[in-house]
Amino acid sequence: MRPVTTTSADSDVDVVLPCLNEAEALPWVLERIPPGWRALVVDNGSTDGSDRVARAYGATVVHEPRRGFGAACHAGLTAATADVVCFCDCDASLDPSLLVPFVREVRGGEADLVLGRRRPRGRGAWPAHARAGNLALARMLRRRTGLRLHDLGPLRAARREQLLALGLTDRRSGYPLQMVVHAADAGWRIAEHDVPYLPRTGTSKVTGTWRGTWQAVRDMSRVLSEAPADRGGTVR
């Protein structure tokens, strides 16, 4: 995929990058942050010097001592000041430059939340157990909200004020799913687009094992058990 060029109209964007011991992957990720955007690396208790690497590559570092993917994501969201906030994993499995058209879609009023549907590239990019867990959650999400999403991946973009108004409370693995569920309940227009998914650098903290995948599915199942609000969303 060719790099996406940015213009001045694409600026005023913060990219939240939850981070736990990703010093090896950070240079690749931060070098791909679009020009004019701010990288918010949320250090969730790293012991490998991830915070020092992040600063060396020009990122703003936010420290979140409470462990949990959701805790790190929400700390980044509350620290953000830009009109549009994006989320991306910090393990070099996803290229943050792919967020440029997502931001344009949000800014253009075509969607309120844009998600990346991961398409594996390379051996081991997406283990079978992780795919199975994701598929099960997508089906449960469809029953809960009517949304015909294929993936609940971490690459996403939306407006900061709208995200804060969703009242997200999960601070573990259920955070990405809760964002989608609450957005659907609020009547948001939700779009999904294919993105290449590369083999990650290092070991996954969530879906690297069957046990981790099961815990993530359990967290997300809890989110799906929440009582629905009055309205549903649409997927493009």
PDB file of C-alpha atoms in Angstrom:
ATOM      1  CA  MET A   1       0.000   0.000   0.000  1.00  0.00           C
ATOM      2  CA  ARG A   2       1.366   3.427  -0.964  1.00  0.00           C
ATOM      3  CA  PRO A   3       1.926   6.002   1.826  1.00  0.00           C
ATOM      4  CA  VAL A   4      -0.937   8.473   2.275  1.00  0.00           C
ATOM      5  CA  THR A   5       0.095  12.104   1.979  1.00  0.00           C
ATOM      6  CA  THR A   6      -1.258  14.690   4.396  1.00  0.00           C
ATOM      7  CA  THR A   7      -2.242  18.330   4.020  1.00  0.00           C
ATOM      8  CA  SER A   8      -2.756  21.150   6.502  1.00  0.00           C
ATOM      9  CA  ALA A   9      -6.432  20.179   6.651  1.00  0.00           C
ATOM     10  CA  ASP A  10      -5.389  16.831   8.147  1.00  0.00           C
ATOM     11  CA  SER A  11      -3.644  18.398  11.166  1.00  0.00           C
ATOM     12  CA  ASP A  12      -4.893  18.743  14.761  1.00  0.00           C
ATOM     13  CA  VAL A  13      -4.949  14.998  15.353  1.00  0.00           C
ATOM     14  CA  ASP A  14      -3.729  13.061  18.383  1.00  0.00           C
ATOM     15  CA  VAL A  15      -2.796   9.372  18.069  1.00  0.00           C
ATOM     16  CA  VAL A  16      -3.134   7.351  21.277  1.00  0.00           C
ATOM     17  CA  LEU A  17      -0.596   4.516  21.451  1.00  0.00           C
ATOM     18  CA  PRO A  18      -1.053   2.247  24.509  1.00  0.00           C
ATOM     19  CA  CYS A  19       2.361   0.889  25.374  1.00  0.00           C
ATOM     20  CA  LEU A  20       3.707  -1.896  27.594  1.00  0.00           C
ATOM     21  CA  ASN A  21       7.318  -2.858  26.867  1.00  0.00           C
ATOM     22  CA  GLU A  22       7.341  -1.918  23.185  1.00  0.00           C
ATOM     23  CA  ALA A  23      10.784  -0.281  22.971  1.00  0.00           C
ATOM     24  CA  GLU A  24      11.753  -2.427  19.982  1.00  0.00           C
ATOM     25  CA  ALA A  25       8.615  -1.597  17.973  1.00  0.00           C
ATOM     26  CA  LEU A  26       8.291   2.097  18.836  1.00  0.00           C
ATOM     27  CA  PRO A  27      10.760   3.515  16.272  1.00  0.00           C
ATOM     28  CA  TRP A  28       8.914   1.848  13.369  1.00  0.00           C
ATOM     29  CA  VAL A  29       5.544   3.056  14.664  1.00  0.00           C
ATOM     30  CA  LEU A  30       6.549   6.627  15.516  1.00  0.00           C
ATOM     31  CA  GLU A  31       8.352   7.159  12.213  1.00  0.00           C
ATOM     32  CA  ARG A  32       4.995   6.505  10.506  1.00  0.00           C
ATOM     33  CA  ILE A  33       2.950   9.056  12.438  1.00  0.00           C
ATOM     34  CA  PRO A  34       1.683  11.515   9.787  1.00  0.00           C
ATOM     35  CA  PRO A  35       3.352  14.959   9.756  1.00  0.00           C
ATOM     36  CA  GLY A  36       1.596  17.488  11.976  1.00  0.00           C
ATOM     37  CA  TRP A  37       0.005  14.827  14.183  1.00  0.00           C
ATOM     38  CA  ARG A  38       0.908  14.268  17.831  1.00  0.00           C
ATOM     39  CA  ALA A  39       1.811  10.829  19.126  1.00  0.00           C
ATOM     40  CA  LEU A  40       0.631  10.148  22.688  1.00  0.00           C
ATOM     41  CA  VAL A  41       2.502   7.099  23.948  1.00  0.00           C
ATOM     42  CA  VAL A  42       0.744   5.900  27.084  1.00  0.00           C
ATOM     43  CA  ASP A  43       3.302   4.004  29.153  1.00  0.00           C
ATOM     44  CA  ASN A  44       1.401   1.372  31.129  1.00  0.00           C
ATOM     45  CA  GLY A  45       4.271   0.287  33.379  1.00  0.00           C
ATOM     46  CA  SER A  46       7.031  -0.551  30.900  1.00  0.00           C
ATOM     47  CA  THR A  47      10.359  -1.801  32.217  1.00  0.00           C
ATOM     48  CA  ASP A  48      12.290  -1.757  28.925  1.00  0.00           C
ATOM     49  CA  GLY A  49      12.763   1.995  28.542  1.00  0.00           C
ATOM     50  CA  SER A  50       9.812   2.465  26.193  1.00  0.00           C
ATOM     51  CA  ASP A  51       9.208   5.956  27.591  1.00  0.00           C
ATOM     52  CA  ARG A  52      12.759   7.043  26.777  1.00  0.00           C
ATOM     53  CA  VAL A  53      12.513   5.675  23.226  1.00  0.00           C
ATOM     54  CA  ALA A  54       9.166   7.436  22.738  1.00  0.00           C
ATOM     55  CA  ARG A  55      10.574  10.800  23.818  1.00  0.00           C
ATOM     56  CA  ALA A  56      13.650  10.332  21.624  1.00  0.00           C
ATOM     57  CA  TYR A  57      11.329   9.983  18.620  1.00  0.00           C
ATOM     58  CA  GLY A  58       9.344  13.093  19.514  1.00  0.00           C
ATOM     59  CA  ALA A  59       6.304  11.526  21.171  1.00  0.00           C
ATOM     60  CA  THR A  60       4.473  12.911  24.185  1.00  0.00           C
ATOM     61  CA  VAL A  61       4.581  10.329  26.982  1.00  0.00           C
ATOM     62  CA  VAL A  62       1.616   9.842  29.311  1.00  0.00           C
ATOM     63  CA  HIS A  63       2.112   7.578  32.332  1.00  0.00           C
ATOM     64  CA  GLU A  64      -0.791   5.350  33.386  1.00  0.00           C
ATOM     65  CA  PRO A  65       0.159   3.222  36.421  1.00  0.00           C
ATOM     66  CA  ARG A  66      -3.091   1.277  36.457  1.00  0.00           C
ATOM     67  CA  ARG A  67      -2.520  -1.799  34.320  1.00  0.00           C
ATOM     68  CA  GLY A  68      -4.990  -2.584  31.555  1.00  0.00           C
ATOM     69  CA  PHE A  69      -5.413  -1.885  27.855  1.00  0.00           C
ATOM     70  CA  GLY A  70      -8.506   0.191  28.519  1.00  0.00           C
ATOM     71  CA  ALA A  71      -6.784   2.143  31.268  1.00  0.00           C
ATOM     72  CA  ALA A  72      -3.984   3.081  28.869  1.00  0.00           C
ATOM     73  CA  CYS A  73      -6.363   3.983  26.027  1.00  0.00           C
ATOM     74  CA  HIS A  74      -8.554   6.148  28.242  1.00  0.00           C
ATOM     75  CA  ALA A  75      -5.571   7.907  29.794  1.00  0.00           C
ATOM     76  CA  GLY A  76      -4.515   8.827  26.265  1.00  0.00           C
ATOM     77  CA  LEU A  77      -7.994  10.007  25.376  1.00  0.00           C
ATOM     78  CA  THR A  78      -8.243  12.244  28.437  1.00  0.00           C
ATOM     79  CA  ALA A  79      -4.752  13.635  27.748  1.00  0.00           C
ATOM     80  CA  ALA A  80      -5.618  14.399  24.121  1.00  0.00           C
ATOM     81  CA  THR A  81      -6.501  17.939  23.089  1.00  0.00           C
ATOM     82  CA  ALA A  82      -6.981  17.577  19.326  1.00  0.00           C
ATOM     83  CA  ASP A  83     -10.348  17.669  17.598  1.00  0.00           C
ATOM     84  CA  VAL A  84      -9.889  14.137  16.244  1.00  0.00           C
ATOM     85  CA  VAL A  85      -8.339  11.303  18.242  1.00  0.00           C
ATOM     86  CA  CYS A  86      -7.009   8.091  16.725  1.00  0.00           C
ATOM     87  CA  PHE A  87      -5.990   4.830  18.361  1.00  0.00           C
ATOM     88  CA  CYS A  88      -3.319   2.427  17.166  1.00  0.00           C
ATOM     89  CA  ASP A  89      -1.432  -0.476  18.706  1.00  0.00           C
ATOM     90  CA  CYS A  90       2.206   0.171  19.532  1.00  0.00           C
ATOM     91  CA  ASP A  91       3.604  -3.201  18.441  1.00  0.00           C
ATOM     92  CA  ALA A  92       4.307  -2.481  14.727  1.00  0.00           C
ATOM     93  CA  SER A  93       1.416  -4.655  13.567  1.00  0.00           C
ATOM     94  CA  LEU A  94      -0.483  -1.644  12.210  1.00  0.00           C
ATOM     95  CA  ASP A  95       0.796   1.376  10.286  1.00  0.00           C
ATOM     96  CA  PRO A  96      -0.544   4.629  11.795  1.00  0.00           C
ATOM     97  CA  SER A  97      -0.201   6.423   8.446  1.00  0.00           C
ATOM     98  CA  LEU A  98      -3.252   4.409   7.341  1.00  0.00           C
ATOM     99  CA  LEU A  99      -5.317   6.594   9.666  1.00  0.00           C
ATOM    100  CA  VAL A 100      -5.169   9.594   7.316  1.00  0.00           C
ATOM    101  CA  PRO A 101      -8.270   8.619   5.252  1.00  0.00           C
ATOM    102  CA  PHE A 102     -10.049   7.625   8.479  1.00  0.00           C
ATOM    103  CA  VAL A 103      -9.583  11.168   9.788  1.00  0.00           C
ATOM    104  CA  ARG A 104     -10.765  12.672   6.510  1.00  0.00           C
ATOM    105  CA  GLU A 105     -13.903  10.544   6.672  1.00  0.00           C
ATOM    106  CA  VAL A 106     -14.660  11.757  10.205  1.00  0.00           C
ATOM    107  CA  ARG A 107     -13.900  15.375   9.341  1.00  0.00           C
ATOM    108  CA  GLY A 108     -15.982  15.153   6.186  1.00  0.00           C
ATOM    109  CA  GLY A 109     -19.035  14.055   8.150  1.00  0.00           C
ATOM    110  CA  GLU A 110     -19.215  10.678   6.408  1.00  0.00           C
ATOM    111  CA  ALA A 111     -18.813   8.704   9.646  1.00  0.00           C
ATOM    112  CA  ASP A 112     -18.563   9.302  13.379  1.00  0.00           C
ATOM    113  CA  LEU A 113     -16.304   6.324  14.097  1.00  0.00           C
ATOM    114  CA  VAL A 114     -14.012   4.656  11.563  1.00  0.00           C
ATOM    115  CA  LEU A 115     -12.509   1.246  12.289  1.00  0.00           C
ATOM    116  CA  GLY A 116      -9.794  -0.770  10.585  1.00  0.00           C
ATOM    117  CA  ARG A 117     -10.663  -4.329   9.595  1.00  0.00           C
ATOM    118  CA  ARG A 118      -7.421  -6.262   9.970  1.00  0.00           C
ATOM    119  CA  ARG A 119      -6.265  -8.297   6.966  1.00  0.00           C
ATOM    120  CA  PRO A 120      -3.267 -10.503   7.901  1.00  0.00           C
ATOM    121  CA  ARG A 121      -0.041 -10.077   5.926  1.00  0.00           C
ATOM    122  CA  GLY A 122       2.679 -12.596   6.568  1.00  0.00           C
ATOM    123  CA  ARG A 123       3.008 -15.783   8.555  1.00  0.00           C
ATOM    124  CA  GLY A 124       1.886 -15.521  12.158  1.00  0.00           C
ATOM    125  CA  ALA A 125       0.308 -12.087  11.797  1.00  0.00           C
ATOM    126  CA  TRP A 126      -2.947 -13.223  13.394  1.00  0.00           C
ATOM    127  CA  PRO A 127      -2.930 -16.525  15.346  1.00  0.00           C
ATOM    128  CA  ALA A 128      -5.891 -18.855  14.893  1.00  0.00           C
ATOM    129  CA  HIS A 129      -7.067 -18.520  18.490  1.00  0.00           C
ATOM    130  CA  ALA A 130      -7.093 -14.717  18.252  1.00  0.00           C
ATOM    131  CA  ARG A 131      -9.089 -14.826  15.010  1.00  0.00           C
ATOM    132  CA  ALA A 132     -11.579 -17.251  16.544  1.00  0.00           C
ATOM    133  CA  GLY A 133     -12.103 -14.995  19.548  1.00  0.00           C
ATOM    134  CA  ASN A 134     -12.539 -11.946  17.331  1.00  0.00           C
ATOM    135  CA  LEU A 135     -15.086 -13.747  15.130  1.00  0.00           C
ATOM    136  CA  ALA A 136     -17.100 -14.846  18.151  1.00  0.00           C
ATOM    137  CA  LEU A 137     -17.181 -11.306  19.502  1.00  0.00           C
ATOM    138  CA  ALA A 138     -18.211  -9.866  16.131  1.00  0.00           C
ATOM    139  CA  ARG A 139     -21.168 -12.244  16.056  1.00  0.00           C
ATOM    140  CA  MET A 140     -22.164 -11.347  19.608  1.00  0.00           C
ATOM    141  CA  LEU A 141     -21.863  -7.663  18.732  1.00  0.00           C
ATOM    142  CA  ARG A 142     -24.193  -8.157  15.768  1.00  0.00           C
ATOM    143  CA  ARG A 143     -26.812  -9.763  18.001  1.00  0.00           C
ATOM    144  CA  ARG A 144     -26.444  -6.989  20.576  1.00  0.00           C
ATOM    145  CA  THR A 145     -26.432  -3.962  18.261  1.00  0.00           C
ATOM    146  CA  GLY A 146     -27.270  -5.074  14.719  1.00  0.00           C
ATOM    147  CA  LEU A 147     -23.855  -3.837  13.517  1.00  0.00           C
ATOM    148  CA  ARG A 148     -22.362  -6.011  10.773  1.00  0.00           C
ATOM    149  CA  LEU A 149     -18.733  -5.496  11.707  1.00  0.00           C
ATOM    150  CA  HIS A 150     -16.071  -8.070  10.900  1.00  0.00           C
ATOM    151  CA  ASP A 151     -13.392  -6.933  13.329  1.00  0.00           C
ATOM    152  CA  LEU A 152     -12.953  -5.084  16.618  1.00  0.00           C
ATOM    153  CA  GLY A 153      -9.407  -4.010  15.872  1.00  0.00           C
ATOM    154  CA  PRO A 154      -7.529  -1.163  17.538  1.00  0.00           C
ATOM    155  CA  LEU A 155      -7.008   1.119  14.509  1.00  0.00           C
ATOM    156  CA  ARG A 156      -9.766   3.742  14.753  1.00  0.00           C
ATOM    157  CA  ALA A 157     -10.628   7.441  14.594  1.00  0.00           C
ATOM    158  CA  ALA A 158     -13.363   9.683  16.015  1.00  0.00           C
ATOM    159  CA  ARG A 159     -13.881  13.158  17.460  1.00  0.00           C
ATOM    160  CA  ARG A 160     -12.516  13.634  20.977  1.00  0.00           C
ATOM    161  CA  GLU A 161     -15.529  15.352  22.531  1.00  0.00           C
ATOM    162  CA  GLN A 162     -17.902  12.707  21.204  1.00  0.00           C
ATOM    163  CA  LEU A 163     -15.671   9.920  22.522  1.00  0.00           C
ATOM    164  CA  LEU A 164     -15.548  11.471  25.989  1.00  0.00           C
ATOM    165  CA  ALA A 165     -19.336  11.809  25.983  1.00  0.00           C
ATOM    166  CA  LEU A 166     -19.715   8.034  25.500  1.00  0.00           C
ATOM    167  CA  GLY A 167     -18.930   7.522  29.191  1.00  0.00           C
ATOM    168  CA  LEU A 168     -16.560   4.585  28.697  1.00  0.00           C
ATOM    169  CA  THR A 169     -15.862   2.750  31.951  1.00  0.00           C
ATOM    170  CA  ASP A 170     -14.055  -0.483  31.009  1.00  0.00           C
ATOM    171  CA  ARG A 171     -10.348  -0.329  31.776  1.00  0.00           C
ATOM    172  CA  ARG A 172      -9.357  -3.791  30.595  1.00  0.00           C
ATOM    173  CA  SER A 173      -9.651  -5.622  27.291  1.00  0.00           C
ATOM    174  CA  GLY A 174     -13.287  -4.652  26.847  1.00  0.00           C
ATOM    175  CA  TYR A 175     -12.533  -0.979  26.156  1.00  0.00           C
ATOM    176  CA  PRO A 176     -12.440  -1.170  22.320  1.00  0.00           C
ATOM    177  CA  LEU A 177     -15.688  -3.121  22.227  1.00  0.00           C
ATOM    178  CA  GLN A 178     -17.401  -0.831  24.736  1.00  0.00           C
ATOM    179  CA  MET A 179     -16.523   2.122  22.516  1.00  0.00           C
ATOM    180  CA  VAL A 180     -18.311   0.483  19.580  1.00  0.00           C
ATOM    181  CA  VAL A 181     -21.318  -0.620  21.662  1.00  0.00           C
ATOM    182  CA  HIS A 182     -21.839   2.804  23.220  1.00  0.00           C
ATOM    183  CA  ALA A 183     -21.340   4.486  19.849  1.00  0.00           C
ATOM    184  CA  ALA A 184     -23.985   2.239  18.293  1.00  0.00           C
ATOM    185  CA  ASP A 185     -26.378   2.930  21.163  1.00  0.00           C
ATOM    186  CA  ALA A 186     -25.815   6.660  20.616  1.00  0.00           C
ATOM    187  CA  GLY A 187     -26.725   6.400  16.935  1.00  0.00           C
ATOM    188  CA  TRP A 188     -23.246   6.945  15.526  1.00  0.00           C
ATOM    189  CA  ARG A 189     -22.458   6.183  11.892  1.00  0.00           C
ATOM    190  CA  ILE A 190     -19.754   3.527  12.026  1.00  0.00           C
ATOM    191  CA  ALA A 191     -17.535   2.666   9.046  1.00  0.00           C
ATOM    192  CA  GLU A 192     -15.103  -0.213   8.594  1.00  0.00           C
ATOM    193  CA  HIS A 193     -12.242  -0.428   6.089  1.00  0.00           C
ATOM    194  CA  ASP A 194      -9.623  -3.084   5.332  1.00  0.00           C
ATOM    195  CA  VAL A 195      -6.097  -2.468   6.622  1.00  0.00           C
ATOM    196  CA  PRO A 196      -3.002  -4.713   6.382  1.00  0.00           C
ATOM    197  CA  TYR A 197      -2.140  -6.464   9.638  1.00  0.00           C
ATOM    198  CA  LEU A 198       1.529  -7.340  10.052  1.00  0.00           C
ATOM    199  CA  PRO A 199       3.274  -9.771  12.396  1.00  0.00           C
ATOM    200  CA  ARG A 200       3.744  -7.876  15.634  1.00  0.00           C
ATOM    201  CA  THR A 201       7.116  -7.151  17.222  1.00  0.00           C
ATOM    202  CA  GLY A 202       7.423  -9.043  20.502  1.00  0.00           C
ATOM    203  CA  THR A 203       4.771 -11.039  22.339  1.00  0.00           C
ATOM    204  CA  SER A 204       1.142  -9.948  22.619  1.00  0.00           C
ATOM    205  CA  LYS A 205       0.026  -8.994  26.132  1.00  0.00           C
ATOM    206  CA  VAL A 206      -3.593  -9.874  25.356  1.00  0.00           C
ATOM    207  CA  THR A 207      -4.077 -12.387  22.531  1.00  0.00           C
ATOM    208  CA  GLY A 208      -0.648 -14.012  22.390  1.00  0.00           C
ATOM    209  CA  THR A 209      -1.980 -17.112  24.139  1.00  0.00           C
ATOM    210  CA  TRP A 210      -5.243 -19.022  24.428  1.00  0.00           C
ATOM    211  CA  ARG A 211      -5.455 -17.883  28.063  1.00  0.00           C
ATOM    212  CA  GLY A 212      -4.995 -14.235  27.130  1.00  0.00           C
ATOM    213  CA  THR A 213      -7.558 -14.540  24.359  1.00  0.00           C
ATOM    214  CA  TRP A 214     -10.058 -16.162  26.716  1.00  0.00           C
ATOM    215  CA  GLN A 215      -9.610 -13.390  29.270  1.00  0.00           C
ATOM    216  CA  ALA A 216     -10.149 -10.777  26.560  1.00  0.00           C
ATOM    217  CA  VAL A 217     -13.308 -12.536  25.343  1.00  0.00           C
ATOM    218  CA  ARG A 218     -14.547 -12.706  28.938  1.00  0.00           C
ATOM    219  CA  ASP A 219     -13.957  -8.976  29.441  1.00  0.00           C
ATOM    220  CA  MET A 220     -15.740  -8.150  26.205  1.00  0.00           C
ATOM    221  CA  SER A 221     -18.641 -10.498  26.938  1.00  0.00           C
ATOM    222  CA  ARG A 222     -19.222  -8.473  30.085  1.00  0.00           C
ATOM    223  CA  VAL A 223     -19.485  -5.338  27.972  1.00  0.00           C
ATOM    224  CA  LEU A 224     -22.030  -6.992  25.685  1.00  0.00           C
ATOM    225  CA  SER A 225     -24.207  -7.836  28.683  1.00  0.00           C
ATOM    226  CA  GLU A 226     -24.802  -4.137  29.364  1.00  0.00           C
ATOM    227  CA  ALA A 227     -28.372  -2.985  28.802  1.00  0.00           C
ATOM    228  CA  PRO A 228     -28.720  -1.351  25.373  1.00  0.00           C
ATOM    229  CA  ALA A 229     -29.670   2.284  24.960  1.00  0.00           C
ATOM    230  CA  ASP A 230     -32.539   3.458  22.784  1.00  0.00           C
ATOM    231  CA  ARG A 231     -30.838   3.830  19.399  1.00  0.00           C
ATOM    232  CA  GLY A 232     -28.722   1.705  17.077  1.00  0.00           C
ATOM    233  CA  GLY A 233     -25.900   2.612  14.692  1.00  0.00           C
ATOM    234  CA  THR A 234     -25.149   1.867  11.067  1.00  0.00           C
ATOM    235  CA  VAL A 235     -22.038   0.451   9.421  1.00  0.00           C
ATOM    236  CA  ARG A 236     -20.775   1.541   6.024  1.00  0.00           C
TER     237      ARG A 236
END
